[in-house]
PDB file of C-alpha atoms in Angstrom:
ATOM      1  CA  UNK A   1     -32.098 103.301 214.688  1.00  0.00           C
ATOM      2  CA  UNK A   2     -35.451 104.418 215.119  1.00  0.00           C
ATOM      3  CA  UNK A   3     -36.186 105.910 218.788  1.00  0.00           C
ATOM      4  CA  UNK A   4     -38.930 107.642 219.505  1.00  0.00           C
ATOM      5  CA  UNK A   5     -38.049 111.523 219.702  1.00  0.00           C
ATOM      6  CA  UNK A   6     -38.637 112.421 223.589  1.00  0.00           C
ATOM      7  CA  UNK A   7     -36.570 109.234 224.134  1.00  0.00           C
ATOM      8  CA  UNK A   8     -33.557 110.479 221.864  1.00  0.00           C
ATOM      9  CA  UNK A   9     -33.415 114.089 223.383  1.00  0.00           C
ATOM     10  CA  UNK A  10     -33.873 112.925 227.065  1.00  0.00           C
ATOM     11  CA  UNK A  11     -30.493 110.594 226.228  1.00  0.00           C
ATOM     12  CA  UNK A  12     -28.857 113.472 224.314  1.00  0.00           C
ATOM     13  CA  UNK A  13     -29.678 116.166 227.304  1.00  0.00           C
ATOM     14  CA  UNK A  14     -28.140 113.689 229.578  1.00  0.00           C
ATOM     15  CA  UNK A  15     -25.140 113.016 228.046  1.00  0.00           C
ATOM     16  CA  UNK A  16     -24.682 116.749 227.709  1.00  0.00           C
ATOM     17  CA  UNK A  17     -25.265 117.188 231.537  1.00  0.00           C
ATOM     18  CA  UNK A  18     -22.642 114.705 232.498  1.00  0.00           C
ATOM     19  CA  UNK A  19     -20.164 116.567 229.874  1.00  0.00           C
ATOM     20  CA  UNK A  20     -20.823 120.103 231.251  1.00  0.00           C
ATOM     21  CA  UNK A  21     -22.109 122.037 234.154  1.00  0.00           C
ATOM     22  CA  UNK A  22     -24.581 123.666 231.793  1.00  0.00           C
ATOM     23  CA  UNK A  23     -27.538 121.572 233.177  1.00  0.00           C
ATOM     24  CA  UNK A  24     -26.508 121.239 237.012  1.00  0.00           C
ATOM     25  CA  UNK A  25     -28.703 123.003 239.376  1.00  0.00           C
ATOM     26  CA  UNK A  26     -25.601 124.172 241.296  1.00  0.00           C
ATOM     27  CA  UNK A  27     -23.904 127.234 240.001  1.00  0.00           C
ATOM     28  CA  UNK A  28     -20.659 128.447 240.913  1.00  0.00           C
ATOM     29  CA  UNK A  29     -20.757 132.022 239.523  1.00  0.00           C
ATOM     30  CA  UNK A  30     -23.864 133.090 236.744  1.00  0.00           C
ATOM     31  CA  UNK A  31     -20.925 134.574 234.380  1.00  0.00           C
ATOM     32  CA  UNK A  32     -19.524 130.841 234.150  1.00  0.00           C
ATOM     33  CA  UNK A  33     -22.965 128.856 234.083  1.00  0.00           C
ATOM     34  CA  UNK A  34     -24.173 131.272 231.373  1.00  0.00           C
ATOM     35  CA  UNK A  35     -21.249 131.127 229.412  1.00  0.00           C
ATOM     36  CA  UNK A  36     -21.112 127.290 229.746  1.00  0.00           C
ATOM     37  CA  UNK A  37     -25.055 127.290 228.679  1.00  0.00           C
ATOM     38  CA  UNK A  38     -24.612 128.832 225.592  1.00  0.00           C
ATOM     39  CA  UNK A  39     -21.814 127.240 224.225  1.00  0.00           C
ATOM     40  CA  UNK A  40     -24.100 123.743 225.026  1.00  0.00           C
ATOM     41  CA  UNK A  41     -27.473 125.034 224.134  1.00  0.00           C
ATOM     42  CA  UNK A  42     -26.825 125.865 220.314  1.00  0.00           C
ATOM     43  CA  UNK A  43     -25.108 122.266 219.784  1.00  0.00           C
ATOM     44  CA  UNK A  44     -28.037 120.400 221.889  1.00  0.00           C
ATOM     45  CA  UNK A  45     -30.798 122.611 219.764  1.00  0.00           C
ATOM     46  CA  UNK A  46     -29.406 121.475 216.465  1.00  0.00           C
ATOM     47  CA  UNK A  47     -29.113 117.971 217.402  1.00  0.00           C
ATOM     48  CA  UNK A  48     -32.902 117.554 218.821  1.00  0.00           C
ATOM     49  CA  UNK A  49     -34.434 119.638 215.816  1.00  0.00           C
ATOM     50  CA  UNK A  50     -32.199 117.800 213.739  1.00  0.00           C
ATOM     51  CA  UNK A  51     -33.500 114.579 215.156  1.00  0.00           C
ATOM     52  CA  UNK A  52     -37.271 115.596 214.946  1.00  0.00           C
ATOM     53  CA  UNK A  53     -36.215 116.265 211.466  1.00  0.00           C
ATOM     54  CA  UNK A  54     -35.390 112.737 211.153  1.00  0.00           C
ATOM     55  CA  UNK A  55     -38.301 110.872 212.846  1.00  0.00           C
ATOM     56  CA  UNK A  56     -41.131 112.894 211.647  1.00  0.00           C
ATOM     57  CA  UNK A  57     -43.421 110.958 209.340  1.00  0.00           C
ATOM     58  CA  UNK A  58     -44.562 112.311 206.143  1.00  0.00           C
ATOM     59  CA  UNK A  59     -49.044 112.975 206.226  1.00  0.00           C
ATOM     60  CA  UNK A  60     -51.163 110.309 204.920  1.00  0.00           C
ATOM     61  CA  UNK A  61     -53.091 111.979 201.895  1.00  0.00           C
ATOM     62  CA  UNK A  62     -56.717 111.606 201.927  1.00  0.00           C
ATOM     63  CA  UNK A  63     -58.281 109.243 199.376  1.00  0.00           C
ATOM     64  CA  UNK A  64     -59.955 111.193 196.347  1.00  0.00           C
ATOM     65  CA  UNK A  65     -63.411 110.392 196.564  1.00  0.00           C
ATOM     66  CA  UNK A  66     -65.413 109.697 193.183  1.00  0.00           C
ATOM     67  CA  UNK A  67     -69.240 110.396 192.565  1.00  0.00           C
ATOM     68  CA  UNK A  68     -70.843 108.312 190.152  1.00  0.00           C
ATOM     69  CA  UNK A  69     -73.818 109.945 187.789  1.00  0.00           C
ATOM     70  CA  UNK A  70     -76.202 107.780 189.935  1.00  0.00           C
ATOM     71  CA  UNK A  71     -75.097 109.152 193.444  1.00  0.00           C
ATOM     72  CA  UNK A  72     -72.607 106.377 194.909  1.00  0.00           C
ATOM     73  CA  UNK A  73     -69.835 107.607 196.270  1.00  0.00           C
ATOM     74  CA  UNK A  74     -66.447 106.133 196.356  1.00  0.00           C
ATOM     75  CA  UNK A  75     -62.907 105.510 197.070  1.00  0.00           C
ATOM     76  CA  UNK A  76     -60.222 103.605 195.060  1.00  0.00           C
ATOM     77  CA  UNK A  77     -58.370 101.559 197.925  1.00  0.00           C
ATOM     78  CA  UNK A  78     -55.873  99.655 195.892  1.00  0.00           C
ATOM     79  CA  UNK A  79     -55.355 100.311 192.305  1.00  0.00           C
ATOM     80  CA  UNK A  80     -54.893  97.808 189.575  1.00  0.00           C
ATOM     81  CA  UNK A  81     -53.342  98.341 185.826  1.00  0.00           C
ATOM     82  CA  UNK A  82     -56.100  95.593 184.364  1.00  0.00           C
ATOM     83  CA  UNK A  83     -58.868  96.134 182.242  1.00  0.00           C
ATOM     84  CA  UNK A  84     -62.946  96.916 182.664  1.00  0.00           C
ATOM     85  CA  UNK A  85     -65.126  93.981 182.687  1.00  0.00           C
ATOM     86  CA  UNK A  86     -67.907  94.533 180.074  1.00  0.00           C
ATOM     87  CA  UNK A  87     -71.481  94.176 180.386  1.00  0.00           C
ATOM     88  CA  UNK A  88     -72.375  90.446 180.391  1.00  0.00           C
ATOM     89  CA  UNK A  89     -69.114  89.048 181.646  1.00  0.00           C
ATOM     90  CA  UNK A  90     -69.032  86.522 184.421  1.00  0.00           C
ATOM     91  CA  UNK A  91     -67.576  88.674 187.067  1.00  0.00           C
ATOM     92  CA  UNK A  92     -66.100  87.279 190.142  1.00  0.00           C
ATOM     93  CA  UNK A  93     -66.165  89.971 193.544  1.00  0.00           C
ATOM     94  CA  UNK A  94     -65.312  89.498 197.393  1.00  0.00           C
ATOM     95  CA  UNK A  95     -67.412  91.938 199.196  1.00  0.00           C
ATOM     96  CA  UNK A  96     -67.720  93.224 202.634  1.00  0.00           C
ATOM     97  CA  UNK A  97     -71.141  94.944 203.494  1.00  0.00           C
ATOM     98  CA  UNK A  98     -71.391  97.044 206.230  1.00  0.00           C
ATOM     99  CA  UNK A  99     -74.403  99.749 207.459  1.00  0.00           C
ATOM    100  CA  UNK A 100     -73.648 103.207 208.047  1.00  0.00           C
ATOM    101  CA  UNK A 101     -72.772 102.714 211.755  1.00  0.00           C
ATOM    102  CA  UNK A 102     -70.173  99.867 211.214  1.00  0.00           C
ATOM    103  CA  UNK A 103     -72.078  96.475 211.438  1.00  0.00           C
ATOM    104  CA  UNK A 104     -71.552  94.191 208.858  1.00  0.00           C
ATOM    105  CA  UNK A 105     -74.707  92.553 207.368  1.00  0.00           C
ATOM    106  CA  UNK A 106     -73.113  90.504 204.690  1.00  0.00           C
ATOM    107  CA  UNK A 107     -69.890  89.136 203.192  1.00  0.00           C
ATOM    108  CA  UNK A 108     -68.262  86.600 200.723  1.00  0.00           C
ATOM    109  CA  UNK A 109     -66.082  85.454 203.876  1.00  0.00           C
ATOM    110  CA  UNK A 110     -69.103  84.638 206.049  1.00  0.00           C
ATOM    111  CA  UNK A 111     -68.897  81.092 207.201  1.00  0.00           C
ATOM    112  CA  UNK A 112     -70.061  78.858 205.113  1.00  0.00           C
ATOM    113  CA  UNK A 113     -69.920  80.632 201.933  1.00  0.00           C
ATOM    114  CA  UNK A 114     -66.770  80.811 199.421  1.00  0.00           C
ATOM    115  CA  UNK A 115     -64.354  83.382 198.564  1.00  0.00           C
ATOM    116  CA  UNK A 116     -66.493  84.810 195.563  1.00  0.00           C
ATOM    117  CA  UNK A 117     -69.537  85.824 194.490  1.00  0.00           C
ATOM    118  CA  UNK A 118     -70.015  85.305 190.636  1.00  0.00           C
ATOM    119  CA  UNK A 119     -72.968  86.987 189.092  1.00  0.00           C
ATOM    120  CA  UNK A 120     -73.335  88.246 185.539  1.00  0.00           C
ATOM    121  CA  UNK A 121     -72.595  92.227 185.283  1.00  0.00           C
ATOM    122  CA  UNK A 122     -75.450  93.930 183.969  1.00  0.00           C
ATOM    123  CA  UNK A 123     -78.208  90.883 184.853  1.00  0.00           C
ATOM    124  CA  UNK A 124     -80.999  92.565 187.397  1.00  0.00           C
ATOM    125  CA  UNK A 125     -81.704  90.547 190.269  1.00  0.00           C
ATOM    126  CA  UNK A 126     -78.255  88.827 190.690  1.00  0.00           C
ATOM    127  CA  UNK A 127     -76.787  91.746 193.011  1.00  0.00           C
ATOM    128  CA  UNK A 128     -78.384  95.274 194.164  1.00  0.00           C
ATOM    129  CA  UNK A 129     -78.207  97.657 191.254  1.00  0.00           C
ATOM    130  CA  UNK A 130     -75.176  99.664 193.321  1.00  0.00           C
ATOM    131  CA  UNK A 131     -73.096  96.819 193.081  1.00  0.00           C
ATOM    132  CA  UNK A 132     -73.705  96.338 189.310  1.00  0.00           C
ATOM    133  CA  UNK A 133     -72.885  99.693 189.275  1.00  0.00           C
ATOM    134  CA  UNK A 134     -70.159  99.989 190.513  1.00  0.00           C
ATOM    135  CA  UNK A 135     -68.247  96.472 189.360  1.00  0.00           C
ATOM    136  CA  UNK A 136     -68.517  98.300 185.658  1.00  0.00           C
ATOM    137  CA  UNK A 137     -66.563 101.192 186.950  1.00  0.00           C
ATOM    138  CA  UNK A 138     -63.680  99.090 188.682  1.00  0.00           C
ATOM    139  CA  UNK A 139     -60.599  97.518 186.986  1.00  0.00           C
ATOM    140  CA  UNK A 140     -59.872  93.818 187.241  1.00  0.00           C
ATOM    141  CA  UNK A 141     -57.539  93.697 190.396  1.00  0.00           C
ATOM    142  CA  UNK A 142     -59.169  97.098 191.780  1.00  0.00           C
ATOM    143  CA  UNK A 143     -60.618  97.552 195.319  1.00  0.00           C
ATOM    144  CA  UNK A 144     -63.034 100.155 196.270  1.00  0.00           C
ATOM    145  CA  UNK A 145     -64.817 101.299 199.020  1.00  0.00           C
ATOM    146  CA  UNK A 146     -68.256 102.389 197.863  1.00  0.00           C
ATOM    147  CA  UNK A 147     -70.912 104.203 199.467  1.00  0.00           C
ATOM    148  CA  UNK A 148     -74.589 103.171 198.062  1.00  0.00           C
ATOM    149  CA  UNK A 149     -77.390 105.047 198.215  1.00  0.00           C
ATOM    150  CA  UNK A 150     -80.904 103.177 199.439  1.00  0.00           C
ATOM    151  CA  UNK A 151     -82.201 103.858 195.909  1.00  0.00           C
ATOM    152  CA  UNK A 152     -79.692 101.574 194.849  1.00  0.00           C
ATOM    153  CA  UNK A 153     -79.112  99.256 197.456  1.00  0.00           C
ATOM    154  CA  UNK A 154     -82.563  97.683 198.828  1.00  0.00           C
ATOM    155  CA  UNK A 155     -84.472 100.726 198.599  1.00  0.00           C
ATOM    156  CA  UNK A 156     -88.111 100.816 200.767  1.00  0.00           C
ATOM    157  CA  UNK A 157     -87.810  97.345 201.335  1.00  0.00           C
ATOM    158  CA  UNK A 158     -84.865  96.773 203.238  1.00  0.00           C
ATOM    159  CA  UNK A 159     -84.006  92.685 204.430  1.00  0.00           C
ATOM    160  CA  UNK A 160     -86.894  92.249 206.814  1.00  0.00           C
ATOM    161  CA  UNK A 161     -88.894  89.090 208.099  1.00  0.00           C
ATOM    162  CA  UNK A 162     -92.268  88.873 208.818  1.00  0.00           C
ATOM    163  CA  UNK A 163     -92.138  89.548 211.761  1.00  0.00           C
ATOM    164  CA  UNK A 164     -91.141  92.800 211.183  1.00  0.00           C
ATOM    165  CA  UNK A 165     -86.803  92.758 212.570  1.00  0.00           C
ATOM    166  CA  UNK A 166     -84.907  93.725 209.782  1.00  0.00           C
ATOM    167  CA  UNK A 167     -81.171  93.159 209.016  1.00  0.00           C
ATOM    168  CA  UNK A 168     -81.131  96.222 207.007  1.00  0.00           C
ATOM    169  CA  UNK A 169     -83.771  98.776 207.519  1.00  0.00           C
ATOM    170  CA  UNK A 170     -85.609  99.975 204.376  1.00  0.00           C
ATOM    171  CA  UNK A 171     -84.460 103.369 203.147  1.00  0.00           C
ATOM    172  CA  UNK A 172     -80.336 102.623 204.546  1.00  0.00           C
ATOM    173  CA  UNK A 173     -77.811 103.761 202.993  1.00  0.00           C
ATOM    174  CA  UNK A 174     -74.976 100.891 202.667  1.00  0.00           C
ATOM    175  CA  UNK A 175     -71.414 100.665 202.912  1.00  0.00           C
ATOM    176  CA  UNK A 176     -69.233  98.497 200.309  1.00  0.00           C
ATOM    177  CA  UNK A 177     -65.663  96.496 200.607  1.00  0.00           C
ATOM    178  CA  UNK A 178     -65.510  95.512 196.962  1.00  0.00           C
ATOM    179  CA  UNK A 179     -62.550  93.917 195.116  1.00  0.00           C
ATOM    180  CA  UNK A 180     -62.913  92.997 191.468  1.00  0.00           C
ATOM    181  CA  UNK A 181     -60.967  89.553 191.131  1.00  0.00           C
ATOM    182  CA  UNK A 182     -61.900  88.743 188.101  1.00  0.00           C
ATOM    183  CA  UNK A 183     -63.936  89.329 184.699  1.00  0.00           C
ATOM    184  CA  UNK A 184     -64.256  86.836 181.620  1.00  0.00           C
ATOM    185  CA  UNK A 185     -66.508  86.303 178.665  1.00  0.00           C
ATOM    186  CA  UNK A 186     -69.152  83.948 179.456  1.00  0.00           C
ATOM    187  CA  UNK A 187     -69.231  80.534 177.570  1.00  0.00           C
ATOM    188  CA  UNK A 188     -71.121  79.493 174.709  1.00  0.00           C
TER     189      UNK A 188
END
């Protein structure tokens, strides 16, 4: 039974008020209300701490964050025991892009598109050089959560129209979601 702790020591203290005269605001000598306090309050300390004990949840650990020779940052968010994909393997991702404050921009579960993106790791011009980056690091199976420098990402360009309003702003850093489904050889 899991009950929250202030619930579990506001049942026990009551249960021990209705047992003694301990916790009654009427006294009928202090020799007799201490005495009865003290044989109470020892059992009724053990049995919250022993409680908190109980319902207290172990901390979260921080996840170790990785820095790649070419400055992206990142965090394994789900491990995998596959292997690498190598350079020129057809390599299947689903991403999630996001800029620094939390908007996405782009993802492989946007309406309309499917559940992959498959691009060719180490072709230029299929995805930014970050991602191509940083799909060569990951294991088949692996999620990550990388951070991408501009220099990397779409540099002093950004995604702008002509008229100027940009989905991402040249010189922004960008946030990945990336999970490496899968990696084969390419045919013939």
């Amino acid at each position: 039974m899991n009950l929250p702790l202030s619930l579990l020591a506001s049942s026990l203290l009551l249960a021990l008020a209705g047992q003694s005269n301990a916790f009654s605001l009427t006294m009928v000598s202090e020799s007799t209300s201490r005495r009865s306090f003290l044989k109470t309050a020892p059992a009724a300390a053990a049995v919250i701490s022993g409680v908190a004990l109980q319902t207290a949840s172990p901390a979260i650990a921080a996840p170790t964050i990785y820095k790649t020779n070419s400055g992206i940052k990142y965090a394994v968010t789900k491990d995998a025991n596959k292997g690498y994909p190598q350079q020129g393997d057809i390599c299947a991702i689903e991403y999630t892009g996001y800029l620094t404050n939390g908007a996405i921009f782009d993802s492989t579960h946007s309406e309309g598109k499917q559940n992959a993106l498959l691009f060719k790791l180490g072709n230029e011009g299929a995805v930014i050089p970050g991602i191509n980056e940083m799909v060569a690091e990951m294991k088949v199976g692996q999620k990550v959560q990388a951070i991408i420098p501009p220099e990397l990402a779409f540099g002093d360009k950004g995604i702008c129209l002509d008229d100027g309003e940009c989905l991402v702003k040249p010189g922004s850093t960008l946030v990945y979601d990336i999970y490496l489904k899968k990696a084969s050889i390419p045919p013939p």
